[in-house]
mmCIF file of N, CA and C and ligand atoms in Angstrom:
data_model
loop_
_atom_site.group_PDB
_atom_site.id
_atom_site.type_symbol
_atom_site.label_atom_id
_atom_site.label_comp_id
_atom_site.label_asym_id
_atom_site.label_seq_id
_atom_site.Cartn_x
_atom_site.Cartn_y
_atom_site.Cartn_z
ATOM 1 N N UNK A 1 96.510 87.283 117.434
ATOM 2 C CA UNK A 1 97.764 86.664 117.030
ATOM 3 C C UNK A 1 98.910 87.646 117.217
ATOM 4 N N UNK A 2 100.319 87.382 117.418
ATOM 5 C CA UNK A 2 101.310 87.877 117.627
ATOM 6 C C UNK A 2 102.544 87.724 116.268
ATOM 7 N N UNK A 3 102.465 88.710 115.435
ATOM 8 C CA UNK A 3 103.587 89.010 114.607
ATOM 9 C C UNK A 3 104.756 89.923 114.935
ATOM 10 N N UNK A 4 106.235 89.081 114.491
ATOM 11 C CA UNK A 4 107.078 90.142 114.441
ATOM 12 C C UNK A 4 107.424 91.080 113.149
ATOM 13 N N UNK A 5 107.674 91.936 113.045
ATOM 14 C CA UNK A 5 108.070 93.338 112.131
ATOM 15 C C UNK A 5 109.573 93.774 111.999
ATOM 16 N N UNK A 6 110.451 93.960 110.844
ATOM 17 C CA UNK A 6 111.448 94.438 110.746
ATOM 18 C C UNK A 6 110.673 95.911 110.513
ATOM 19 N N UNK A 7 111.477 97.102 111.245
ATOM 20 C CA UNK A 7 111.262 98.304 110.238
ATOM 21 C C UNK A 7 112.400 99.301 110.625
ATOM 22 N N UNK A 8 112.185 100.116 109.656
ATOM 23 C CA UNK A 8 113.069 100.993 109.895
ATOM 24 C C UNK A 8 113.131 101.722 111.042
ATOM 25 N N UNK A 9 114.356 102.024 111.379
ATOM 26 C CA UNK A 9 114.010 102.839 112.989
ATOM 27 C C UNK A 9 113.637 103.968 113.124
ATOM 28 N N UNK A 10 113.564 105.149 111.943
ATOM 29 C CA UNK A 10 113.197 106.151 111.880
ATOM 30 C C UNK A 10 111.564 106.340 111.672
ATOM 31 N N UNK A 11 111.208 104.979 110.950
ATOM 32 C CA UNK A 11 109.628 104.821 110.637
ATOM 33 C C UNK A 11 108.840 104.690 111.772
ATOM 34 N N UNK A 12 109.352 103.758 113.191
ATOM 35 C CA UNK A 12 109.059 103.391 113.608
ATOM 36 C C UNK A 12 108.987 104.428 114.865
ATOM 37 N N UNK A 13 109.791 105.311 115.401
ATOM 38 C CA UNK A 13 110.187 106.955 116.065
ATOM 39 C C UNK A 13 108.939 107.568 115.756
ATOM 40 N N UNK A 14 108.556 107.938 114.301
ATOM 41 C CA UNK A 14 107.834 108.592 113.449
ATOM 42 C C UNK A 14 106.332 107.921 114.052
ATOM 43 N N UNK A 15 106.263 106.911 114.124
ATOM 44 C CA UNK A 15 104.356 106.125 114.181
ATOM 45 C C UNK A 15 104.589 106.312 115.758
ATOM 46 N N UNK A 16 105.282 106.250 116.535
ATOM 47 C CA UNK A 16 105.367 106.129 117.871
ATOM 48 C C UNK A 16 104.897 107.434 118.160
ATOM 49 N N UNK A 17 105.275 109.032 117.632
ATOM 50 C CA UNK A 17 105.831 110.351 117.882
ATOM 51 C C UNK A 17 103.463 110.273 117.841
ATOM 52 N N UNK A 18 103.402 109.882 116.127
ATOM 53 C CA UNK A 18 102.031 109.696 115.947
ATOM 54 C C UNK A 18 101.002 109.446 116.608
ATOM 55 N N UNK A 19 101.027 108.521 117.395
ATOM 56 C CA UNK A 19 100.114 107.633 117.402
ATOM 57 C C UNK A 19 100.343 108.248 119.244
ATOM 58 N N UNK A 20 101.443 108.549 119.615
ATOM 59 C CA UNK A 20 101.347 108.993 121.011
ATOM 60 C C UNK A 20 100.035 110.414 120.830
ATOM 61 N N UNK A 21 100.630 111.472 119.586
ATOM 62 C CA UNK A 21 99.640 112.703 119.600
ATOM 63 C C UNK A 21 98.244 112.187 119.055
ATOM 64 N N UNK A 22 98.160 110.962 118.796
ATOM 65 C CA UNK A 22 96.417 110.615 118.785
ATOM 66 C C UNK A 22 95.998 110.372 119.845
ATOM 67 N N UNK A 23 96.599 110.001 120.266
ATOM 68 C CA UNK A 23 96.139 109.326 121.879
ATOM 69 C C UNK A 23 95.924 107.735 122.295
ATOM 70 N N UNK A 24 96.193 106.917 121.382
ATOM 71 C CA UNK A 24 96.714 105.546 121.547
ATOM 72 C C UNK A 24 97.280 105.425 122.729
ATOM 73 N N UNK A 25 96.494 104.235 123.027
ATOM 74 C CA UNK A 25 96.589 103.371 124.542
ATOM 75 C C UNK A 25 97.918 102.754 124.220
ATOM 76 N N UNK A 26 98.185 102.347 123.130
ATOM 77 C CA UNK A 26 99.791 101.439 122.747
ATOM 78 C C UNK A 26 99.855 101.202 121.361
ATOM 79 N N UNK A 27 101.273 100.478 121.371
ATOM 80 C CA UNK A 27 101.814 100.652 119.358
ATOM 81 C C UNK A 27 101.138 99.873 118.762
ATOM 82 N N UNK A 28 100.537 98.808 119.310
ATOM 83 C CA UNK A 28 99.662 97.460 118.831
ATOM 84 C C UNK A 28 98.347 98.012 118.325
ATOM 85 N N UNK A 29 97.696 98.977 118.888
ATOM 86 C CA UNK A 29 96.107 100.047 118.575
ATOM 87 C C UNK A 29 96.660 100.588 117.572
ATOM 88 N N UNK A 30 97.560 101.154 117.000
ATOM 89 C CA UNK A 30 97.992 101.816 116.391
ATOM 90 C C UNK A 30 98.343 101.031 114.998
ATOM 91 N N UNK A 31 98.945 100.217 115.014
ATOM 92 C CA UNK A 31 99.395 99.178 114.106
ATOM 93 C C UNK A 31 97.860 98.329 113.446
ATOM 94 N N UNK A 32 96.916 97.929 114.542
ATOM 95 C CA UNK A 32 95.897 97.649 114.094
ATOM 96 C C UNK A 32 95.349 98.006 113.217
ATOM 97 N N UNK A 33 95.030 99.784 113.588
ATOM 98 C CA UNK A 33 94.280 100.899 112.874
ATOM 99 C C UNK A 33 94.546 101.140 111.396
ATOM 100 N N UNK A 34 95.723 100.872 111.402
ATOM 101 C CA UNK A 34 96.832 101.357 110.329
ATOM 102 C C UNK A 34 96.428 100.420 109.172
ATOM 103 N N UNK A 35 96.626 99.034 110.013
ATOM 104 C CA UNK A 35 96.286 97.746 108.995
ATOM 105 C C UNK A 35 94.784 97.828 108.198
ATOM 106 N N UNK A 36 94.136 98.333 109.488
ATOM 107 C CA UNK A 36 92.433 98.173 108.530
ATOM 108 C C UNK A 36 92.292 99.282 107.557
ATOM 109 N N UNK A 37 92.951 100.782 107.968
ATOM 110 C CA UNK A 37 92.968 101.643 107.183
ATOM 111 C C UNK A 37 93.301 101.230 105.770
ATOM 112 N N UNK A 38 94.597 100.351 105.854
ATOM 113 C CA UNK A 38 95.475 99.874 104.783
ATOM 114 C C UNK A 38 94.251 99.006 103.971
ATOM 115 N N UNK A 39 93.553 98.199 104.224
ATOM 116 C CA UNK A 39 92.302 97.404 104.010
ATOM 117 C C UNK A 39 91.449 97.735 103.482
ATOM 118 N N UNK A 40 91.060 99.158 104.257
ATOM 119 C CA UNK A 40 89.896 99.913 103.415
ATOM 120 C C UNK A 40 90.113 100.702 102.127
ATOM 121 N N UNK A 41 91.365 101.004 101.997
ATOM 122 C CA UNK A 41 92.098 101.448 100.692
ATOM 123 C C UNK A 41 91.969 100.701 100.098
ATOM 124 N N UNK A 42 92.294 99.555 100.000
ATOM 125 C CA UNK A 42 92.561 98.477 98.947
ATOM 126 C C UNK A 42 91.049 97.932 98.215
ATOM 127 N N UNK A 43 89.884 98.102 99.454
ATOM 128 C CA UNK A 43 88.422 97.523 99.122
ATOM 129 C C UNK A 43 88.405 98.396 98.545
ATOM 130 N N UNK A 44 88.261 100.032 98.569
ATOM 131 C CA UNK A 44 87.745 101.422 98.124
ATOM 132 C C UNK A 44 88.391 101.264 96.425
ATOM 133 N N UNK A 45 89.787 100.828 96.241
ATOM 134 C CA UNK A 45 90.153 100.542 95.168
ATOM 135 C C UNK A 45 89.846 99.412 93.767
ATOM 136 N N UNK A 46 89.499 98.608 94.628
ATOM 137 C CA UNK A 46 89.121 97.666 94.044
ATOM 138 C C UNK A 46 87.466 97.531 93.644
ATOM 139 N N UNK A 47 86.841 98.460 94.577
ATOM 140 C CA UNK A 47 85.616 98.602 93.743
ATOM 141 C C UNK A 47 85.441 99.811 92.607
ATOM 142 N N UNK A 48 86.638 100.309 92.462
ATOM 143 C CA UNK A 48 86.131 101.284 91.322
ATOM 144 C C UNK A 48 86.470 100.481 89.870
ATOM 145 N N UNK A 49 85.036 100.785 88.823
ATOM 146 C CA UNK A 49 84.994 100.810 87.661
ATOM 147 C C UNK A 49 85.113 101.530 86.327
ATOM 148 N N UNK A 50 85.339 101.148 85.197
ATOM 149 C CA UNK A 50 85.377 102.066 84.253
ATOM 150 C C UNK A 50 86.781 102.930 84.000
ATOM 151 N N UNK A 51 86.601 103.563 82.693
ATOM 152 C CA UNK A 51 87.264 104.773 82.489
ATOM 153 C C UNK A 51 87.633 105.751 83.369
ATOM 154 N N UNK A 52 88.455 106.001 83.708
ATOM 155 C CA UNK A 52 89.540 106.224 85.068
ATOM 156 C C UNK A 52 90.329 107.648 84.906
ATOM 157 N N UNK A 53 90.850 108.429 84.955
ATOM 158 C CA UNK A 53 91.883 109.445 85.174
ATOM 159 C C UNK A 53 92.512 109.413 86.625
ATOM 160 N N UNK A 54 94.108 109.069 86.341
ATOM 161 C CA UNK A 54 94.111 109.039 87.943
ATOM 162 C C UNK A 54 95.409 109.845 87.973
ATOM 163 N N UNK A 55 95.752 110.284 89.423
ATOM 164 C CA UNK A 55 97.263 110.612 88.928
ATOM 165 C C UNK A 55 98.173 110.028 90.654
ATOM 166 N N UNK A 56 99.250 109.531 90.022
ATOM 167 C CA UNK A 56 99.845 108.558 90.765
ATOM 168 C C UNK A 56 100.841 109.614 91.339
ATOM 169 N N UNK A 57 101.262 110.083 92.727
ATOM 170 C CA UNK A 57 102.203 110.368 93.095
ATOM 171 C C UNK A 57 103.261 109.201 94.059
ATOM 172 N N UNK A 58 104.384 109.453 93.964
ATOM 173 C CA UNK A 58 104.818 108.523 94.351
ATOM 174 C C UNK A 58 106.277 109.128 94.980
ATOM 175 N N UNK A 59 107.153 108.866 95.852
ATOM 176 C CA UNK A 59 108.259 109.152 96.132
ATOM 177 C C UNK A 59 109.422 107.768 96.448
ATOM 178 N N UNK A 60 110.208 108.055 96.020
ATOM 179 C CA UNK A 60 111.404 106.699 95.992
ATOM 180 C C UNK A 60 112.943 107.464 96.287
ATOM 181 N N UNK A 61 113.612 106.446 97.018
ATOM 182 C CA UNK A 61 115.264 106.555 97.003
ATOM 183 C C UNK A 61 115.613 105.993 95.420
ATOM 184 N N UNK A 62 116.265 106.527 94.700
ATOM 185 C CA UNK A 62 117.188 106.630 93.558
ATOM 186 C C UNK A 62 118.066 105.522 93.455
ATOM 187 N N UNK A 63 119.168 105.732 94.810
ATOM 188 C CA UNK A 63 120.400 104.513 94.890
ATOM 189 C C UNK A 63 119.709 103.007 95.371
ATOM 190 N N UNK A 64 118.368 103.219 95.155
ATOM 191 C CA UNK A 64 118.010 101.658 95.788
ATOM 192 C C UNK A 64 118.167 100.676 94.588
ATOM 193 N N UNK A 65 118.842 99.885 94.540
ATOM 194 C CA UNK A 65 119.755 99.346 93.411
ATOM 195 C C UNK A 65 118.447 98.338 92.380
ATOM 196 N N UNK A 66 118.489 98.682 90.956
ATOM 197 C CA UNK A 66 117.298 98.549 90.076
ATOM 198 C C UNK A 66 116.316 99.071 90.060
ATOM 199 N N UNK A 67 115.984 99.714 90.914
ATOM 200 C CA UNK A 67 114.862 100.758 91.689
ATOM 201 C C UNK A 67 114.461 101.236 89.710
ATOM 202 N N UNK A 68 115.041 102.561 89.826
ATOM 203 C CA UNK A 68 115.027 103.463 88.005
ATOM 204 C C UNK A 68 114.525 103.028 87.494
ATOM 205 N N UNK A 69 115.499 101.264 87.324
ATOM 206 C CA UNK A 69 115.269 100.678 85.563
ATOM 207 C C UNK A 69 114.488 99.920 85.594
ATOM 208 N N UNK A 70 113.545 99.457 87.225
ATOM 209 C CA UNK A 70 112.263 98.852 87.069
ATOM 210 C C UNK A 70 111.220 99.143 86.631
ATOM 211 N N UNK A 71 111.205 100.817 87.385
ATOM 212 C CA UNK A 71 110.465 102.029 87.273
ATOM 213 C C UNK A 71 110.264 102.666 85.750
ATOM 214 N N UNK A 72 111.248 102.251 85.114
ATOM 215 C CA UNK A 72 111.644 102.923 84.092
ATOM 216 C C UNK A 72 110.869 101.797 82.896
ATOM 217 N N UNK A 73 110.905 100.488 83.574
ATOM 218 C CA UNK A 73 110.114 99.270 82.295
ATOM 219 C C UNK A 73 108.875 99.501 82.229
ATOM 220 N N UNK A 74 108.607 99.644 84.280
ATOM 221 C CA UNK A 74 106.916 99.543 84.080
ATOM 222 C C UNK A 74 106.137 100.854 83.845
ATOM 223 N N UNK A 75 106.914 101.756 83.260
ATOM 224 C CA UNK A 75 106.179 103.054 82.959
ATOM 225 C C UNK A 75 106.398 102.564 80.974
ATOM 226 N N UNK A 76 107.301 101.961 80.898
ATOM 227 C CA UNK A 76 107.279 101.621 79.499
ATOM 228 C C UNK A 76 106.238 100.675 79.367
ATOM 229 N N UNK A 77 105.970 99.694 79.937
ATOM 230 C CA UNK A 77 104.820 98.685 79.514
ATOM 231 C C UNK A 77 103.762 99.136 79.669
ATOM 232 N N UNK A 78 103.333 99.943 80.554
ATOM 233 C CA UNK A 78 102.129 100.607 80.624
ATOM 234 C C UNK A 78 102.084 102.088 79.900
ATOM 235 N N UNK A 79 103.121 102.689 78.522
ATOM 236 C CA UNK A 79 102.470 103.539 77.917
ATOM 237 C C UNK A 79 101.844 103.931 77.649
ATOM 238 N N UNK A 80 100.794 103.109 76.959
ATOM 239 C CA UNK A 80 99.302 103.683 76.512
ATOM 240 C C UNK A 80 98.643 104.530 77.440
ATOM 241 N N UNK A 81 98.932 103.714 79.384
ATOM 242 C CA UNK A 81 97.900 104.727 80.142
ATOM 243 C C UNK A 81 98.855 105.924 80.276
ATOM 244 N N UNK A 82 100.011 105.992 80.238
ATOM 245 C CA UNK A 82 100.213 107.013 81.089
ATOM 246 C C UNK A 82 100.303 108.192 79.803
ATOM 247 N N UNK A 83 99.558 109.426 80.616
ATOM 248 C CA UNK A 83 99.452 110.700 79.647
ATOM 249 C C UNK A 83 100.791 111.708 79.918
ATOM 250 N N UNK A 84 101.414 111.667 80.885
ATOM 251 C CA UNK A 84 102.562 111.965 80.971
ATOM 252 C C UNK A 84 102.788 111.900 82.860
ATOM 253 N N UNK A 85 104.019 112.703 83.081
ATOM 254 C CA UNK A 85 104.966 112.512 84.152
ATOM 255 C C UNK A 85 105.968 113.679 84.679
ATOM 256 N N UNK A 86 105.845 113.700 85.893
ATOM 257 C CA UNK A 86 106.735 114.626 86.108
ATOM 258 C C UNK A 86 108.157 114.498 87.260
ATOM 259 N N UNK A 87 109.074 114.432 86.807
ATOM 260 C CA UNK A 87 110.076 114.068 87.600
ATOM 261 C C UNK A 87 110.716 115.136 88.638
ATOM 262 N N UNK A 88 110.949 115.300 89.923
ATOM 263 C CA UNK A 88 111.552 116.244 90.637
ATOM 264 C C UNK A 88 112.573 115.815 91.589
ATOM 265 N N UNK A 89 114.038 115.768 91.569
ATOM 266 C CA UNK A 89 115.155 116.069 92.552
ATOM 267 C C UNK A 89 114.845 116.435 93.820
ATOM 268 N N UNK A 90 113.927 115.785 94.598
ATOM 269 C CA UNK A 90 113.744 116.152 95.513
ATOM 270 C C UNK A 90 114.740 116.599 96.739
ATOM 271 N N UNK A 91 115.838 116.123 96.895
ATOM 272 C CA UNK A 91 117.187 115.958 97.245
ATOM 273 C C UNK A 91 118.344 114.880 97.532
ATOM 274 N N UNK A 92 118.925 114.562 97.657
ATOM 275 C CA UNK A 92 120.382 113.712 97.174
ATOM 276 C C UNK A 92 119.832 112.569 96.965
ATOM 277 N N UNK A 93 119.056 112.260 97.881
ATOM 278 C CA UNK A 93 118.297 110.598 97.681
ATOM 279 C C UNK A 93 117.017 110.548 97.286
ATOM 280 N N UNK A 94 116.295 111.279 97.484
ATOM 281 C CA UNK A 94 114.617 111.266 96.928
ATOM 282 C C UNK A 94 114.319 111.538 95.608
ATOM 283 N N UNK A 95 113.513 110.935 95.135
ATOM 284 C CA UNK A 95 113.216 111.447 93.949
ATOM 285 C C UNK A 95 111.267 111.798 93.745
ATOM 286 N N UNK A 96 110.812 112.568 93.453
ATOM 287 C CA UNK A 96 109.021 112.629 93.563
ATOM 288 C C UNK A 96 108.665 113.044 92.075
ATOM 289 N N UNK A 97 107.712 111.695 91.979
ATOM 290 C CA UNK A 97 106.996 111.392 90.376
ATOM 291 C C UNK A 97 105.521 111.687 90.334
ATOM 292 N N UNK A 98 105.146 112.320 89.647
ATOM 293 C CA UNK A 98 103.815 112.781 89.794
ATOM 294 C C UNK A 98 103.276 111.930 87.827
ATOM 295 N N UNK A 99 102.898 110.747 87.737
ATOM 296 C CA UNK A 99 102.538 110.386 86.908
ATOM 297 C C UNK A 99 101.150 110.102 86.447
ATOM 298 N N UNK A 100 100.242 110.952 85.228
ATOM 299 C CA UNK A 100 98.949 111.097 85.064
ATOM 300 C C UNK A 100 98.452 109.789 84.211
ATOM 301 N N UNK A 101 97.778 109.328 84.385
ATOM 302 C CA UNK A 101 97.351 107.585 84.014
ATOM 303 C C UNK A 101 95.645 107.856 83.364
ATOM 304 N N UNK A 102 95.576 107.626 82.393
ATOM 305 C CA UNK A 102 94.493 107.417 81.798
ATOM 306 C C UNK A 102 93.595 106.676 81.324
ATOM 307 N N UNK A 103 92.518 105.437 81.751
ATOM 308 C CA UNK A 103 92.112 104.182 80.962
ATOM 309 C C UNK A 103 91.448 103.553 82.302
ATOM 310 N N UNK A 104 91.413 102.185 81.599
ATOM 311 C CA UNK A 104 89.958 101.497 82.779
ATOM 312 C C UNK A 104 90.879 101.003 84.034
ATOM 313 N N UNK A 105 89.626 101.465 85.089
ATOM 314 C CA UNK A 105 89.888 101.380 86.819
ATOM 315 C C UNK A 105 91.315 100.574 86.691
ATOM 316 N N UNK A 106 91.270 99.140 86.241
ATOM 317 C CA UNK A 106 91.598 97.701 86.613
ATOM 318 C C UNK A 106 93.149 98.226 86.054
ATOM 319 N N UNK A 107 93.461 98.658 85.095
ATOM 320 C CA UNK A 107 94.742 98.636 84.392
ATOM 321 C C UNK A 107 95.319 99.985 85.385
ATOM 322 N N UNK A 108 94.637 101.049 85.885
ATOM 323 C CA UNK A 108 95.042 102.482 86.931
ATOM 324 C C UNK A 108 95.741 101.436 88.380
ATOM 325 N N UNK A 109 94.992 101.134 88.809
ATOM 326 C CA UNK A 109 95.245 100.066 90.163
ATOM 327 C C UNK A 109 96.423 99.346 89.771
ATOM 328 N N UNK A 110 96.358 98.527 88.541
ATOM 329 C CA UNK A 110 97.683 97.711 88.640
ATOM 330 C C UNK A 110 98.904 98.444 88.593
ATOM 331 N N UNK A 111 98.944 99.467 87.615
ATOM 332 C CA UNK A 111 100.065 99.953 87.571
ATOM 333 C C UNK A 111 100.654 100.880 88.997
ATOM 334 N N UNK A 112 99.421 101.494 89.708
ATOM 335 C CA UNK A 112 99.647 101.841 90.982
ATOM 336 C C UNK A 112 100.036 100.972 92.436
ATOM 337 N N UNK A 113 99.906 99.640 91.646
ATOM 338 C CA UNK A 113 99.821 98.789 92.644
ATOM 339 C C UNK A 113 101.379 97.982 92.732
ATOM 340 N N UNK A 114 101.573 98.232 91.637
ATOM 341 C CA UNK A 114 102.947 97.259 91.000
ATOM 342 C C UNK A 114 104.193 98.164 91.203
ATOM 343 N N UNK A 115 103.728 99.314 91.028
ATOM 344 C CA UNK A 115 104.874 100.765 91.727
ATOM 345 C C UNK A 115 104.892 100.472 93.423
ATOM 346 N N UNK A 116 103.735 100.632 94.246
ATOM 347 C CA UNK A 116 103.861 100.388 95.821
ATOM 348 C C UNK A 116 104.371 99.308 96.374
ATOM 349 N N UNK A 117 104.506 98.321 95.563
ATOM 350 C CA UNK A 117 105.291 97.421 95.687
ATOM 351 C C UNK A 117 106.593 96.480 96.085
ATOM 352 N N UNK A 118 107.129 98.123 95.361
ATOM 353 C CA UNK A 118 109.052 98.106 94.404
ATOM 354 C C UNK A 118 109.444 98.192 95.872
ATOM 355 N N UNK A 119 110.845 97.759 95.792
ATOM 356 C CA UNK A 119 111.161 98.062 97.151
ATOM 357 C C UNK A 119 111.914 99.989 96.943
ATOM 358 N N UNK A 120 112.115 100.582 97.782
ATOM 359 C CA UNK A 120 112.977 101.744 97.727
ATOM 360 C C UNK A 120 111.894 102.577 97.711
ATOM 361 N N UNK A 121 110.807 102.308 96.968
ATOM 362 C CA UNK A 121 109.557 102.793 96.903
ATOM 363 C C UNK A 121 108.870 103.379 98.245
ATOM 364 N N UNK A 122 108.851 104.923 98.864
ATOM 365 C CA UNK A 122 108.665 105.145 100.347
ATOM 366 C C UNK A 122 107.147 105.697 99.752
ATOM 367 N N UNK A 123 106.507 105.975 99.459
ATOM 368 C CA UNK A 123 105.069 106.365 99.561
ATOM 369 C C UNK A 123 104.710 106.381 97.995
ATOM 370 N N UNK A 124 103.761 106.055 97.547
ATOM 371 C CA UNK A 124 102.761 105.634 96.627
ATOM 372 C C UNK A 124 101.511 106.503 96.767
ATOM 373 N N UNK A 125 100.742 107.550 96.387
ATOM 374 C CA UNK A 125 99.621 107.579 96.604
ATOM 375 C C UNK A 125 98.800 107.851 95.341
ATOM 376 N N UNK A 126 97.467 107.612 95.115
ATOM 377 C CA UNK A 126 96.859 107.134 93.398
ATOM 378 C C UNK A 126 95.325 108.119 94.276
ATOM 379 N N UNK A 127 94.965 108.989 93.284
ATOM 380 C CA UNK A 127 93.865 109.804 93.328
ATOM 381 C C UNK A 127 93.227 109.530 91.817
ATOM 382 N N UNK A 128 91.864 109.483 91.615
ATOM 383 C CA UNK A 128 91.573 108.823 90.449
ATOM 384 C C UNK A 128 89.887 109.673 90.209
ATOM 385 N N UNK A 129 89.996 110.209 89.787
ATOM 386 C CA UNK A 129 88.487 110.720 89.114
ATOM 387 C C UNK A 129 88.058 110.337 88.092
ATOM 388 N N UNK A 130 86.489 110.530 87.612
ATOM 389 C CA UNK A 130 85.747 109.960 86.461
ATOM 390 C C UNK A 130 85.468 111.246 85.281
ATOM 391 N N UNK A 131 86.465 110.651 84.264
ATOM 392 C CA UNK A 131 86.034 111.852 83.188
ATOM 393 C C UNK A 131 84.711 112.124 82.528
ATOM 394 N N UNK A 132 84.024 113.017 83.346
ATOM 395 C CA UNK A 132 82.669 113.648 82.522
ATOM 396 C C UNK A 132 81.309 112.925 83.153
ATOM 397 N N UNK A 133 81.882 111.419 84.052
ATOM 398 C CA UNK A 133 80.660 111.225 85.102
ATOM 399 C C UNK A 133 79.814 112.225 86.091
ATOM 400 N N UNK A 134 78.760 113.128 85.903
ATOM 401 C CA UNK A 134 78.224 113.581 86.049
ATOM 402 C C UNK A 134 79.240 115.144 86.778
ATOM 403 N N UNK A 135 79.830 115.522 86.030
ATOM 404 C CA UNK A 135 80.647 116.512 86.143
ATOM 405 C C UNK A 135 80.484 117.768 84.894
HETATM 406 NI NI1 NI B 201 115.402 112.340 90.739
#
């Protein structure tokens, strides 16, 4: 099937610059790859169970308008998991959140899931270990 894509033009420079130093036959192999990768994250996520420690990094533009005070509810509604947070100025427009999440798989995922979401939101990434499972 044939889809069209808005993206940014710098994103798009960037996967091209990529996917040329992998060695991709074309942007379509590339886009494919990307998608199933994107796929296998989501299965890999969705099968984890239990009591969870995860820690969510995430990076966002600031001026993306409600961006904060969305950011700012759903770290309030989800208190209980989160054990704390760390905020950094990354520069004029970036901002990078390193937030530690504590509690079962299902409630770690949503809240990681509901952040990757947001728009303004440029990378999301959720690392999640098992407290004291054979450790
Ligand atoms: Ni900031």
């Amino acid at each position: 099937m044939r889809i069209g894509v808005s993206l940014p033009a710098n994103l798009l420079v960037r996967f091209d610059e990529i996917i040329a130093r992998r060695g991709y036959s074309s942007r379509s192999e590339g886009i494919r790859d990307a998608i199933r990768n994107y796929i296998v994250d989501y299965e890999w996520l969705s099968g984890e169970k239990g009591e969870k420690v995860g820690v969510i990094t995430l990076i966002y533009n600031h001026h993306q308008r409600g961006l904060v005070d969305t950011l700012t509810n759903l770290q309030h509604k989800f208190s209980k998991l989160i054990e704390s947070s760390l905020h950094v100025h990354l520069d004029e427009d970036n901002c990078l959140e390193v937030v530690l999440v504590r509690g079962d798989a299902k409630d770690v995922k949503n809240i990681a899931e509901k952040t990757m979401a947001l728009k303004g939101v440029k990378h999301v990434k959720l690392t999640i270990t098992s407290p004291g499972e054979g450790l």
